[in-house]
XYZ file of C-alpha atoms in Angstrom:
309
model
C 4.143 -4.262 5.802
C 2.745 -7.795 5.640
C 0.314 -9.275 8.139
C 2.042 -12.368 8.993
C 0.603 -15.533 9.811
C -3.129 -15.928 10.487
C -2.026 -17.092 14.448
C -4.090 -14.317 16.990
C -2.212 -12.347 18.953
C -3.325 -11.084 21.722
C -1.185 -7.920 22.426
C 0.445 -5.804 19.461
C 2.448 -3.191 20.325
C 3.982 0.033 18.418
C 6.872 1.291 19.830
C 10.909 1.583 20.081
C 13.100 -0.472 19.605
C 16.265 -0.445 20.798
C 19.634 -1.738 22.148
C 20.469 -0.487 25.666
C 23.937 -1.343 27.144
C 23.867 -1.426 31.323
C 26.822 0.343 33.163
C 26.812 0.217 36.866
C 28.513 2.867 38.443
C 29.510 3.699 42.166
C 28.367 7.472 40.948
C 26.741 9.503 37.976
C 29.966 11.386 36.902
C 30.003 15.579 37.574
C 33.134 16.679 35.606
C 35.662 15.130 32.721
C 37.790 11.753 33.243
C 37.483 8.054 33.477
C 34.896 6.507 35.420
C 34.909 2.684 36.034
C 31.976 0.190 35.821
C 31.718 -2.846 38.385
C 29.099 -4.510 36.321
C 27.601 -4.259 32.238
C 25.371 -6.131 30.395
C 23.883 -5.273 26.482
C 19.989 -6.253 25.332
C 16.921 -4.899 24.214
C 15.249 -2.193 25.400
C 12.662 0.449 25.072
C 9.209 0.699 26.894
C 6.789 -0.708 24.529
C 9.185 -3.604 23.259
C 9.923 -4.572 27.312
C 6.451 -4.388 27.787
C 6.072 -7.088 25.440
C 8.958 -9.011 26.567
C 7.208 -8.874 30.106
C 3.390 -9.998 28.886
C 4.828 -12.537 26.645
C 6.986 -14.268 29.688
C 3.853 -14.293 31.629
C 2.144 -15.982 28.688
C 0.258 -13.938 26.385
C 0.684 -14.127 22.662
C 2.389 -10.768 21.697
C 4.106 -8.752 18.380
C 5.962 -5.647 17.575
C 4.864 -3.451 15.007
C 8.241 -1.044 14.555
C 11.253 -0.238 12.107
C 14.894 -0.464 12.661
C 18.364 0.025 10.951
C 19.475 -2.595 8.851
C 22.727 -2.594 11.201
C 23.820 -5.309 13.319
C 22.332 -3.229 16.205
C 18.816 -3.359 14.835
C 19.548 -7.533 14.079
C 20.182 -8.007 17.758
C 16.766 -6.732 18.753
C 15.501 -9.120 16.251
C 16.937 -11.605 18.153
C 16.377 -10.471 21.034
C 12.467 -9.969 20.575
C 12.420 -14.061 19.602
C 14.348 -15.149 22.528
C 11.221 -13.677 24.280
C 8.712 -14.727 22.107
C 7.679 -11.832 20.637
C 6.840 -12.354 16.703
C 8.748 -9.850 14.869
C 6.118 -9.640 11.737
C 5.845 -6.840 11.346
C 9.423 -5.381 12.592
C 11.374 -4.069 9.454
C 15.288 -3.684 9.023
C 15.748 -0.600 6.624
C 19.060 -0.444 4.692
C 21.157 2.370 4.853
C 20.089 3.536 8.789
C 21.026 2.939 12.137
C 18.767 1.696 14.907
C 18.465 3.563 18.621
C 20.995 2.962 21.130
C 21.083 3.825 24.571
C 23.874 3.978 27.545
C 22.097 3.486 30.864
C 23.946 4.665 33.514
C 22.934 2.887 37.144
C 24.422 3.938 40.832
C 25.041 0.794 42.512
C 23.957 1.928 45.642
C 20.229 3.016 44.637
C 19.773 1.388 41.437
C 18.703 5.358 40.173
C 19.943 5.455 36.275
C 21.294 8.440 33.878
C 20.422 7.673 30.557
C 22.055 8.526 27.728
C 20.016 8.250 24.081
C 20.949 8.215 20.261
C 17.518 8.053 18.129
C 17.545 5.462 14.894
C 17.680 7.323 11.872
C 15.215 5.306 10.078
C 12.039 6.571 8.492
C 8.722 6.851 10.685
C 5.988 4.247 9.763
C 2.787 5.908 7.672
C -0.382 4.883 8.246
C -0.185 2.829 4.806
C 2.447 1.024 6.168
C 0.421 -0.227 9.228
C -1.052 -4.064 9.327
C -4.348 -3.298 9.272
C -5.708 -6.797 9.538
C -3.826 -7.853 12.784
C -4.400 -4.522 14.015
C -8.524 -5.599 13.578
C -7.476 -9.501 15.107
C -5.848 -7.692 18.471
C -7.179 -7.824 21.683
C -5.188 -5.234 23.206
C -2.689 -2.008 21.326
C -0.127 -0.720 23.468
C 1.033 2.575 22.446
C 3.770 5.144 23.529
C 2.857 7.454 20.766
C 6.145 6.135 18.838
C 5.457 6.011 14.958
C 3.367 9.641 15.059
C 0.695 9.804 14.016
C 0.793 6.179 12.556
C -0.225 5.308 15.764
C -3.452 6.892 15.863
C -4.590 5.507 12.408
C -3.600 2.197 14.102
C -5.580 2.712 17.598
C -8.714 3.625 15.543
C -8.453 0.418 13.431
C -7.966 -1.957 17.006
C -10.976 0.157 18.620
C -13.398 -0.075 15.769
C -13.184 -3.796 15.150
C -13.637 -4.340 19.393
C -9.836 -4.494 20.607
C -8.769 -2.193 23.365
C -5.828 0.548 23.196
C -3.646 0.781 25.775
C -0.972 4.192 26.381
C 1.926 4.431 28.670
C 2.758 8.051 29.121
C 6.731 7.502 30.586
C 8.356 10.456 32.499
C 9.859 12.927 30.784
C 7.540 11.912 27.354
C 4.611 14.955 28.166
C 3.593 16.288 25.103
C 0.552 17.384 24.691
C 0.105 16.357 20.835
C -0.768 12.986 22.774
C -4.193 14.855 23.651
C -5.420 13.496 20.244
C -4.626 10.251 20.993
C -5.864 9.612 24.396
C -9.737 10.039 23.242
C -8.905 6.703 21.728
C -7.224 4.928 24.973
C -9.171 2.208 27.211
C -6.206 1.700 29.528
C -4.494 4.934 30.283
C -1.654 4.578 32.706
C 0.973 7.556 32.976
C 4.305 8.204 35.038
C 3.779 10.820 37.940
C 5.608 13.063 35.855
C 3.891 12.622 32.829
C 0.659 13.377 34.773
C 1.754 16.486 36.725
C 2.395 17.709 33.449
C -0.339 17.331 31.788
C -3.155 18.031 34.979
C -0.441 21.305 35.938
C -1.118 19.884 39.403
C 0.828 18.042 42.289
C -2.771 16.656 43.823
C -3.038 12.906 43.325
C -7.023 13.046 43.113
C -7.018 15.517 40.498
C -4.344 14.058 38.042
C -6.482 10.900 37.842
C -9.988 13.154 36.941
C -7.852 15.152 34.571
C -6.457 11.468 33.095
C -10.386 10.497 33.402
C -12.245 12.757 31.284
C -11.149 11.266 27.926
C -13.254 8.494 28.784
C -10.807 5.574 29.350
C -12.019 2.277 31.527
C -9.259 2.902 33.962
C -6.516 5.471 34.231
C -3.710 5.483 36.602
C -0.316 6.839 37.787
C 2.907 4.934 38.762
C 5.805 6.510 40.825
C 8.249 4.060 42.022
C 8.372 2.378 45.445
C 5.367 4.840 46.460
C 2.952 2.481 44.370
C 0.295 3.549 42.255
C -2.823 4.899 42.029
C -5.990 4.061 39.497
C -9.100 5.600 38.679
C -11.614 3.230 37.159
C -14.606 4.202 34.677
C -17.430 3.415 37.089
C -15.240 6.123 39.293
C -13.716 3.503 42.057
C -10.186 4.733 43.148
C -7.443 2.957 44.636
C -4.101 2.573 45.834
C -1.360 -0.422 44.798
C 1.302 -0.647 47.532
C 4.729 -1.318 45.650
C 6.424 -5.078 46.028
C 10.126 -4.069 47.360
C 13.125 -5.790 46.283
C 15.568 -6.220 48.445
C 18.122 -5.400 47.051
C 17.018 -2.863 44.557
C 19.947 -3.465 41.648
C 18.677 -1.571 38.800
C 14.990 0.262 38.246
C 15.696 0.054 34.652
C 12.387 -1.198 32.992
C 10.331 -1.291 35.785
C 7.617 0.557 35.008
C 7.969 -0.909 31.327
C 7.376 -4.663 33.107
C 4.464 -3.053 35.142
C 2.680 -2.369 31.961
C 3.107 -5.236 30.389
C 2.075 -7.569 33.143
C -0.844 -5.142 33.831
C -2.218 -6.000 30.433
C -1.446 -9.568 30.312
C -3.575 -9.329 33.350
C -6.165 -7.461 31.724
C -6.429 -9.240 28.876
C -7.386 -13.045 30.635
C -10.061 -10.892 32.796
C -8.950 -9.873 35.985
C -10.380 -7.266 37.648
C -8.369 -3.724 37.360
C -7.250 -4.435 41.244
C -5.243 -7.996 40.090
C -4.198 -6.265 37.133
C -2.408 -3.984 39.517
C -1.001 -6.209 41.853
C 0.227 -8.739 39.263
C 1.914 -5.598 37.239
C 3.614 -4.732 40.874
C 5.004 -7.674 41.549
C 6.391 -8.643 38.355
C 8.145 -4.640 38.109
C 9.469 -5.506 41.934
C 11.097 -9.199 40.477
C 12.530 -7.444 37.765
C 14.199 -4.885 39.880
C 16.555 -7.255 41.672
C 18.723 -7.790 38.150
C 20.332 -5.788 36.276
C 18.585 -4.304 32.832
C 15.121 -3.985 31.801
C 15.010 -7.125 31.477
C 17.049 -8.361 33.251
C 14.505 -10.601 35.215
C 11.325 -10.701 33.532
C 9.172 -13.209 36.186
C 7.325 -16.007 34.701
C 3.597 -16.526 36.645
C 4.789 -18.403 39.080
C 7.838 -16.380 40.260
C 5.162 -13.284 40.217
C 3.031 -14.885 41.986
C 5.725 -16.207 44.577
C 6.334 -12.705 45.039
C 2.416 -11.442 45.700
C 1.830 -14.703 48.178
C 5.131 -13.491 50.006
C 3.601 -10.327 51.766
C-alpha cells in the first residue's frame, strides 16, 4: 500500500468503512409487513471512519488506512471521506468484492436505532500491506481492532517511533482477543458494555482499574446521556456530564464523534478533562441530525455548545 504524500498527518486511523442508509421509523417492527419511513438519508459510516470525519471537521489533519469493494458502494465512501477531508491514501478499492453496508433503523420518538449489517467481502489487510512510514510520522492511531491482527503490527510501529494508539471498544464489539492489543493503547476509551464485559462487573470504579492495568495514560467509559467516566495514569478519576440535545433525532455516531473530537483534543494538548468536554459537546451537536454524521460541529459550533451550560 503506498505511503502517500510526505504531508504529516496527525491522526491515522484503521477501521471500517462503510455505507449506512438512515430510516426513521415511528417503531422497530415486531412481526412481517410494510413499515413506512418519515425520513432517510445515505452516507458514510462506521466508527473509526466517523471518528475521522469528526477530528478532521474540528481541524486536525487525518487518513484512513482500510480496504473496500471495488463497487460503487465502496466509491461513495471515497467520496465521502474527501468531502470531509480525510486523505484516502491509503484506502484501496479491490475488484471483484463488495464493500459493508448497513440499514440503521431509528424510532423517531427516542432517536434509539436497530441496526442491520452486511460485512464487505474483501480481503483483510496483512501486516505487509500496512504503511509503515506514515504509521512512524503519526501522532495519534485510532484503532477498533478492524484489519486483525494488522492492527497490532501497525500500533507497535506508531508506539515505537513516539506516536500514541488510541482504541474504541463499541458495545456489542467485547472480545477478548483485543487483550493483546490493549498493552499497546495510550488512550483506552470503551462503551459501558464493552467494559462490563470485559471487568465481569456492573461497578463503575472497578471497570476503569480493570481498563487501567494495561498501562494506558487514560482509560474511560461512555454510556449515553449518563456521561462518562475516565481514569487517568497518575490515578485522577472523573465524571463528564453529557451535553443534551434537545431534540435528540438520531444517536447514530455519537459515541463515534466523541472519540474523534476527544483526540483532536488530545492531540493540540489539552488536558484529559477538555478532551472530555470538547468530545461531549461535539457527540451532543451531532445528535440533533439525522446520521452519524449528520452534524459533525466545527470548533466554534462545539464550543457554542460547551459556553451554553
Amino acid at each position: 500500500m503506498p505511503d502517500g504524500s510526505s504531508q504529516v498527518v496527525d491522526i491515522l486511523g484503521i477501521g471500517m468503512s462503510m455505507i449506512d442508509s438512515i430510516q426513521v421509523v415511528n417503531e422497530f417492527p415486531a412481526e412481517t409487513g410494510v413499515t413506512e419511513v418519515s425520513d432517510s438519508v445515505l452516507m458514510g459510516g462506521g466508527p473509526v471512519p466517523t471518528a475521522l470525519c469528526a477530528a478532521s471537521r474540528l481541524g486536525s489533519e487525518v487518513g484512513i488506512i482500510d480496504r473496500v469493494g471495488a463497487d460503487w458502494f465502496g466509491e461513495l465512501i471515497r467520496h465521502e471521506y474527501r468531502d470531509f477531508g480525510v486523505r484516502t491514501d491509503w484506502l484501496e478499492l479491490e475488484p471483484g468484492c463488495r464493500s459493508s453496508f448497513g440499514t440503521v433503523l431509528v424510532r423517531a420518538k427516542d432517536g434509539e436505532r436497530h441496526i442491520i449489517f452486511r460485512s464487505g467481502d474483501f480481503t483483510p489487510l496483512s501486516a505487509g500491506e500496512l504503511p509503515a512510514e506514515k504509521l512512524r510520522q503519526c501522532r495519534l492511531l485510532h484503532l477498533n481492532g478492524r484489519h486483525w491482527p494488522a492492527c497490532i503490527d501497525a500500533a507497535r510501529i506508531a508506539q515505537e517511533s513516539g506516536g500514541r494508539v488510541s482504541f474504541d471498544g463499541g458495545a456489542h464489539r467485547y472480545d477478548s482477543k483485543f487483550q493483546k492489543l490493549l498493552p499497546l493503547v495510550d488512550i483506552l476509551v470503551v462503551a459501558a458494555d464493552f467494559a462490563q464485559q470485559l471487568a465481569g462487573t456492573e461497578e463503575r470504579d472497578a471497570q476503569l482499574k480493570q481498563l487501567a492495568q494495561w498501562g494506558a495514560a487514560v482509560v474511560g467509559i461512555t454510556e449515553g446521556a449518563a456521561g462518562s467516566w475516565f481514569l487517568t495514569g497518575e490515578g485522577q478519576s472523573f465524571h463528564q456530564p453529557a451535553f443534551l440535545s434537545d431534540p435528540v433525532i438520531d444517536t447514530t455516531g455519537c459515541g463515534d464523534v466523541f472519540h474523534g473530537a476527544f483526540l483532536f483534543a488530545a492531540n493540540r494538548g489539552d488536558s484529559w478533562e477538555d478532551c472530555a468536554r470538547l468530545a461531549s459537546a461535539a457527540a451532543a451537536c451531532n445528535a440533533g441530525a439525522l446520521g452519524g454524521r449528520g452534524h459533525l460541529p466545527t470548533m466554534s459550533e462545539a464550543q457554542s455548545r460547551m459556553d451554553s451550560v
